[in-house]
């Protein structure tokens, strides 16, 4: 089986989620052939040089999983898009591009974080284009750590304020963007996170039945998608 998770939003203020993830890595994940983390593993990321103890604890736990024979792959989310090579090396994770097609048991599956599908949210998409500019990222990462923390705190506050005035529909995926992505890659399956609305949605793409599988966020329970030769299942579970 292949496992997918996303949107854990790990932070020191939510120790129950961290404990649940560590149990998952030491238990269920060990039974998988591979683990894919589709973004927002952390609530925020201001650089691989951040000495936050939680980061080292998580890196060691993922590395232990990888060393046990379960490869771990990572797609950046909108919260941890600055996660870099140093953390990837410490954790043993393999970073992937923001869109990747996997061939699993005869199914071609497009995986991504999911924020690029939310095209109705024009303000967010403009912000995303700005902060993904390499020169701006280099400039930010060159700032002293205390300044990066201040900037990140202001950005989170601004994002929270902006989202409070947006409808749920605007912050969800655009159906045409989903169909366009399935058509672009000529696939019938998609797995993503970001929207925190766990569900497997049937639709039509490429003139055939298709499925959009959405992971849930780890708020009070865990969420994973399990892909086997027989099935694709969305599974909530207790920490």
mmCIF file of C-alpha atoms in Angstrom:
data_model
loop_
_atom_site.group_PDB
_atom_site.id
_atom_site.type_symbol
_atom_site.label_atom_id
_atom_site.label_comp_id
_atom_site.label_asym_id
_atom_site.label_seq_id
_atom_site.Cartn_x
_atom_site.Cartn_y
_atom_site.Cartn_z
ATOM 1 C CA UNK A 1 0.000 0.000 0.000
ATOM 2 C CA UNK A 2 0.965 3.612 -0.578
ATOM 3 C CA UNK A 3 -0.054 6.260 1.979
ATOM 4 C CA UNK A 4 -0.765 9.971 1.501
ATOM 5 C CA UNK A 5 -1.157 12.658 4.160
ATOM 6 C CA UNK A 6 -1.260 16.471 4.166
ATOM 7 C CA UNK A 7 -2.086 19.520 6.258
ATOM 8 C CA UNK A 8 -0.747 18.470 9.644
ATOM 9 C CA UNK A 9 0.252 22.093 10.377
ATOM 10 C CA UNK A 10 2.710 20.936 13.028
ATOM 11 C CA UNK A 11 3.684 23.549 15.587
ATOM 12 C CA UNK A 12 4.802 23.634 19.205
ATOM 13 C CA UNK A 13 1.380 24.960 20.258
ATOM 14 C CA UNK A 14 -0.356 21.713 19.168
ATOM 15 C CA UNK A 15 1.496 18.879 20.947
ATOM 16 C CA UNK A 16 -1.375 16.408 20.470
ATOM 17 C CA UNK A 17 -1.024 16.581 16.679
ATOM 18 C CA UNK A 18 2.737 16.123 16.933
ATOM 19 C CA UNK A 19 2.267 13.107 19.206
ATOM 20 C CA UNK A 20 -0.287 11.659 16.791
ATOM 21 C CA UNK A 21 2.081 12.076 13.853
ATOM 22 C CA UNK A 22 4.947 10.441 15.735
ATOM 23 C CA UNK A 23 2.701 7.465 16.544
ATOM 24 C CA UNK A 24 1.660 7.291 12.899
ATOM 25 C CA UNK A 25 5.309 7.240 11.762
ATOM 26 C CA UNK A 26 6.168 4.520 14.273
ATOM 27 C CA UNK A 27 3.078 2.449 13.477
ATOM 28 C CA UNK A 28 0.846 2.574 10.418
ATOM 29 C CA UNK A 29 3.452 4.204 8.161
ATOM 30 C CA UNK A 30 5.850 1.279 8.725
ATOM 31 C CA UNK A 31 3.444 -0.992 6.852
ATOM 32 C CA UNK A 32 3.513 1.156 3.695
ATOM 33 C CA UNK A 33 5.640 0.821 0.599
ATOM 34 C CA UNK A 34 5.969 4.624 0.532
ATOM 35 C CA UNK A 35 4.641 7.721 2.293
ATOM 36 C CA UNK A 36 3.767 10.931 0.444
ATOM 37 C CA UNK A 37 3.303 14.190 2.379
ATOM 38 C CA UNK A 38 1.403 16.657 0.190
ATOM 39 C CA UNK A 39 2.309 19.924 1.864
ATOM 40 C CA UNK A 40 1.691 21.927 5.026
ATOM 41 C CA UNK A 41 3.526 19.442 7.192
ATOM 42 C CA UNK A 42 4.347 22.490 9.322
ATOM 43 C CA UNK A 43 2.180 25.466 10.222
ATOM 44 C CA UNK A 44 4.976 27.818 9.167
ATOM 45 C CA UNK A 45 8.543 27.595 7.872
ATOM 46 C CA UNK A 46 10.918 30.553 7.930
ATOM 47 C CA UNK A 47 14.097 28.719 7.017
ATOM 48 C CA UNK A 48 15.995 25.497 7.607
ATOM 49 C CA UNK A 49 18.191 27.359 10.104
ATOM 50 C CA UNK A 50 15.306 27.931 12.531
ATOM 51 C CA UNK A 51 16.437 26.226 15.786
ATOM 52 C CA UNK A 52 12.856 25.263 16.790
ATOM 53 C CA UNK A 53 13.296 21.884 18.602
ATOM 54 C CA UNK A 54 10.136 20.482 17.009
ATOM 55 C CA UNK A 55 11.769 20.593 13.582
ATOM 56 C CA UNK A 56 14.658 18.401 14.666
ATOM 57 C CA UNK A 57 12.318 15.967 16.414
ATOM 58 C CA UNK A 58 10.208 15.561 13.274
ATOM 59 C CA UNK A 59 13.255 15.237 11.021
ATOM 60 C CA UNK A 60 14.642 12.416 13.152
ATOM 61 C CA UNK A 61 11.298 10.587 13.228
ATOM 62 C CA UNK A 62 10.893 10.754 9.441
ATOM 63 C CA UNK A 63 14.526 9.681 8.973
ATOM 64 C CA UNK A 64 13.866 6.678 11.197
ATOM 65 C CA UNK A 65 10.931 5.734 8.964
ATOM 66 C CA UNK A 66 13.041 6.112 5.820
ATOM 67 C CA UNK A 67 15.877 4.096 7.354
ATOM 68 C CA UNK A 68 13.374 1.330 8.133
ATOM 69 C CA UNK A 69 12.787 0.943 4.393
ATOM 70 C CA UNK A 70 9.790 3.230 3.762
ATOM 71 C CA UNK A 71 10.724 6.088 1.387
ATOM 72 C CA UNK A 72 9.093 9.436 2.142
ATOM 73 C CA UNK A 73 8.286 12.031 -0.519
ATOM 74 C CA UNK A 74 7.275 15.655 0.004
ATOM 75 C CA UNK A 75 5.434 18.315 -1.985
ATOM 76 C CA UNK A 76 5.623 21.835 -0.574
ATOM 77 C CA UNK A 77 2.454 23.462 0.736
ATOM 78 C CA UNK A 78 1.472 27.086 1.068
ATOM 79 C CA UNK A 79 2.658 27.130 4.702
ATOM 80 C CA UNK A 80 6.017 25.383 4.289
ATOM 81 C CA UNK A 81 7.039 26.299 0.738
ATOM 82 C CA UNK A 82 10.438 27.471 2.041
ATOM 83 C CA UNK A 83 11.335 24.074 3.478
ATOM 84 C CA UNK A 84 14.721 23.415 1.933
ATOM 85 C CA UNK A 85 17.478 20.967 1.145
ATOM 86 C CA UNK A 86 18.928 20.943 4.652
ATOM 87 C CA UNK A 87 15.737 19.672 6.265
ATOM 88 C CA UNK A 88 15.181 17.240 3.402
ATOM 89 C CA UNK A 89 18.656 15.845 3.961
ATOM 90 C CA UNK A 90 18.186 15.546 7.741
ATOM 91 C CA UNK A 91 14.807 13.866 7.389
ATOM 92 C CA UNK A 92 15.651 11.698 4.388
ATOM 93 C CA UNK A 93 12.599 13.033 2.534
ATOM 94 C CA UNK A 94 12.713 13.340 -1.244
ATOM 95 C CA UNK A 95 11.258 16.687 -2.437
ATOM 96 C CA UNK A 96 8.992 16.516 -5.493
ATOM 97 C CA UNK A 97 7.828 19.207 -7.938
ATOM 98 C CA UNK A 98 4.526 20.913 -7.144
ATOM 99 C CA UNK A 99 2.711 18.551 -9.531
ATOM 100 C CA UNK A 100 3.702 14.921 -9.986
ATOM 101 C CA UNK A 101 2.100 11.940 -11.744
ATOM 102 C CA UNK A 102 2.517 8.555 -10.074
ATOM 103 C CA UNK A 103 1.786 5.163 -11.610
ATOM 104 C CA UNK A 104 0.389 3.087 -8.747
ATOM 105 C CA UNK A 105 -1.005 -0.377 -9.336
ATOM 106 C CA UNK A 106 -2.156 0.545 -12.833
ATOM 107 C CA UNK A 107 -3.638 3.927 -11.849
ATOM 108 C CA UNK A 108 -1.995 7.121 -13.027
ATOM 109 C CA UNK A 109 -2.519 9.607 -10.198
ATOM 110 C CA UNK A 110 -1.757 13.332 -10.189
ATOM 111 C CA UNK A 111 -0.623 14.516 -6.749
ATOM 112 C CA UNK A 112 -0.272 18.138 -5.624
ATOM 113 C CA UNK A 113 -0.837 20.297 -2.556
ATOM 114 C CA UNK A 114 -4.012 21.765 -4.021
ATOM 115 C CA UNK A 115 -3.714 25.520 -3.578
ATOM 116 C CA UNK A 116 -3.057 26.068 -7.289
ATOM 117 C CA UNK A 117 -6.547 24.687 -7.983
ATOM 118 C CA UNK A 118 -8.218 27.474 -5.963
ATOM 119 C CA UNK A 119 -8.233 29.875 -8.898
ATOM 120 C CA UNK A 120 -11.357 31.762 -7.783
ATOM 121 C CA UNK A 121 -9.305 33.244 -4.945
ATOM 122 C CA UNK A 122 -7.558 35.865 -7.070
ATOM 123 C CA UNK A 123 -5.992 37.597 -4.080
ATOM 124 C CA UNK A 124 -4.347 34.428 -2.844
ATOM 125 C CA UNK A 125 -3.105 33.470 -6.310
ATOM 126 C CA UNK A 126 -1.488 36.904 -6.723
ATOM 127 C CA UNK A 127 0.172 36.517 -3.315
ATOM 128 C CA UNK A 128 1.347 33.012 -4.229
ATOM 129 C CA UNK A 129 2.957 34.204 -7.460
ATOM 130 C CA UNK A 130 4.785 36.915 -5.533
ATOM 131 C CA UNK A 131 6.203 34.767 -2.718
ATOM 132 C CA UNK A 132 7.291 32.010 -5.113
ATOM 133 C CA UNK A 133 9.666 34.315 -6.916
ATOM 134 C CA UNK A 134 13.179 32.900 -6.275
ATOM 135 C CA UNK A 135 14.799 36.310 -5.790
ATOM 136 C CA UNK A 136 12.270 37.267 -3.102
ATOM 137 C CA UNK A 137 12.751 33.951 -1.314
ATOM 138 C CA UNK A 138 16.535 34.433 -1.340
ATOM 139 C CA UNK A 139 16.106 37.940 0.050
ATOM 140 C CA UNK A 140 13.794 36.744 2.830
ATOM 141 C CA UNK A 141 16.071 33.851 3.822
ATOM 142 C CA UNK A 142 19.036 36.242 3.998
ATOM 143 C CA UNK A 143 17.324 38.274 6.734
ATOM 144 C CA UNK A 144 18.219 37.650 10.384
ATOM 145 C CA UNK A 145 16.009 35.046 12.025
ATOM 146 C CA UNK A 146 14.253 37.516 14.327
ATOM 147 C CA UNK A 147 13.230 39.648 11.344
ATOM 148 C CA UNK A 148 11.915 36.629 9.464
ATOM 149 C CA UNK A 149 9.788 35.709 12.491
ATOM 150 C CA UNK A 150 8.272 39.202 12.535
ATOM 151 C CA UNK A 151 7.550 39.158 8.811
ATOM 152 C CA UNK A 152 6.007 35.683 9.029
ATOM 153 C CA UNK A 153 3.807 36.721 11.972
ATOM 154 C CA UNK A 154 2.532 39.751 10.067
ATOM 155 C CA UNK A 155 1.864 37.636 6.979
ATOM 156 C CA UNK A 156 -0.104 35.042 8.985
ATOM 157 C CA UNK A 157 -2.160 37.780 10.626
ATOM 158 C CA UNK A 158 -2.860 39.339 7.232
ATOM 159 C CA UNK A 159 -3.840 35.994 5.745
ATOM 160 C CA UNK A 160 -6.194 35.251 8.632
ATOM 161 C CA UNK A 161 -7.857 38.644 8.280
ATOM 162 C CA UNK A 162 -8.216 38.255 4.508
ATOM 163 C CA UNK A 163 -9.675 34.755 4.763
ATOM 164 C CA UNK A 164 -12.252 35.863 7.324
ATOM 165 C CA UNK A 165 -13.976 37.926 4.650
ATOM 166 C CA UNK A 166 -13.904 35.236 1.933
ATOM 167 C CA UNK A 167 -16.659 32.753 1.222
ATOM 168 C CA UNK A 168 -15.970 29.036 1.561
ATOM 169 C CA UNK A 169 -16.700 28.621 -2.157
ATOM 170 C CA UNK A 170 -13.958 31.075 -3.148
ATOM 171 C CA UNK A 171 -11.397 29.226 -1.025
ATOM 172 C CA UNK A 172 -12.322 25.823 -2.489
ATOM 173 C CA UNK A 173 -11.020 24.412 -5.776
ATOM 174 C CA UNK A 174 -12.340 25.609 -9.106
ATOM 175 C CA UNK A 175 -13.917 22.678 -10.941
ATOM 176 C CA UNK A 176 -12.570 23.759 -14.326
ATOM 177 C CA UNK A 177 -9.057 24.047 -12.875
ATOM 178 C CA UNK A 178 -9.384 20.446 -11.679
ATOM 179 C CA UNK A 179 -10.542 19.224 -15.093
ATOM 180 C CA UNK A 180 -7.795 21.218 -16.815
ATOM 181 C CA UNK A 181 -5.140 19.594 -14.612
ATOM 182 C CA UNK A 182 -6.504 16.084 -15.246
ATOM 183 C CA UNK A 183 -6.606 16.834 -18.967
ATOM 184 C CA UNK A 184 -3.115 18.305 -19.019
ATOM 185 C CA UNK A 185 -1.649 15.111 -17.595
ATOM 186 C CA UNK A 186 -4.199 12.740 -19.166
ATOM 187 C CA UNK A 187 -5.025 11.120 -15.835
ATOM 188 C CA UNK A 188 -8.288 10.070 -14.149
ATOM 189 C CA UNK A 189 -7.132 10.320 -10.547
ATOM 190 C CA UNK A 190 -6.022 13.258 -8.399
ATOM 191 C CA UNK A 191 -4.987 13.422 -4.736
ATOM 192 C CA UNK A 192 -4.516 16.747 -2.963
ATOM 193 C CA UNK A 193 -4.889 18.550 0.353
ATOM 194 C CA UNK A 194 -5.051 22.259 1.221
ATOM 195 C CA UNK A 195 -8.819 22.772 1.352
ATOM 196 C CA UNK A 196 -9.325 20.702 4.539
ATOM 197 C CA UNK A 197 -12.474 19.154 3.039
ATOM 198 C CA UNK A 198 -11.889 15.389 3.024
ATOM 199 C CA UNK A 199 -13.902 13.635 0.352
ATOM 200 C CA UNK A 200 -13.562 11.538 -2.791
ATOM 201 C CA UNK A 201 -15.367 13.402 -5.567
ATOM 202 C CA UNK A 202 -16.413 11.601 -8.783
ATOM 203 C CA UNK A 203 -16.332 13.692 -11.955
ATOM 204 C CA UNK A 204 -15.740 13.384 -15.685
ATOM 205 C CA UNK A 205 -12.449 14.239 -17.382
ATOM 206 C CA UNK A 206 -10.924 13.149 -20.673
ATOM 207 C CA UNK A 207 -14.426 11.817 -21.496
ATOM 208 C CA UNK A 208 -14.081 9.172 -18.780
ATOM 209 C CA UNK A 209 -14.978 8.768 -15.102
ATOM 210 C CA UNK A 210 -12.434 10.499 -12.852
ATOM 211 C CA UNK A 211 -11.895 10.980 -9.126
ATOM 212 C CA UNK A 212 -10.591 13.864 -7.002
ATOM 213 C CA UNK A 213 -9.446 12.615 -3.597
ATOM 214 C CA UNK A 214 -9.101 15.290 -0.922
ATOM 215 C CA UNK A 215 -7.159 14.753 2.294
ATOM 216 C CA UNK A 216 -8.368 16.152 5.581
ATOM 217 C CA UNK A 217 -6.366 18.355 7.927
ATOM 218 C CA UNK A 218 -5.060 16.928 11.183
ATOM 219 C CA UNK A 219 -7.092 19.041 13.618
ATOM 220 C CA UNK A 220 -8.619 16.582 16.090
ATOM 221 C CA UNK A 221 -8.108 13.406 14.036
ATOM 222 C CA UNK A 222 -5.643 12.145 11.500
ATOM 223 C CA UNK A 223 -6.474 11.730 7.810
ATOM 224 C CA UNK A 224 -4.825 9.571 5.181
ATOM 225 C CA UNK A 225 -5.483 8.132 1.764
ATOM 226 C CA UNK A 226 -4.491 4.520 1.255
ATOM 227 C CA UNK A 227 -3.875 3.275 -2.291
ATOM 228 C CA UNK A 228 -3.767 -0.468 -2.848
ATOM 229 C CA UNK A 229 -4.125 -2.644 -5.953
ATOM 230 C CA UNK A 230 -7.816 -3.035 -5.099
ATOM 231 C CA UNK A 231 -8.905 0.385 -3.898
ATOM 232 C CA UNK A 232 -8.310 4.056 -3.064
ATOM 233 C CA UNK A 233 -9.605 4.815 0.436
ATOM 234 C CA UNK A 234 -9.919 8.013 2.464
ATOM 235 C CA UNK A 235 -9.392 7.022 6.096
ATOM 236 C CA UNK A 236 -9.849 9.222 9.172
ATOM 237 C CA UNK A 237 -8.243 7.908 12.346
ATOM 238 C CA UNK A 238 -7.743 8.877 15.971
ATOM 239 C CA UNK A 239 -4.388 10.227 17.102
#
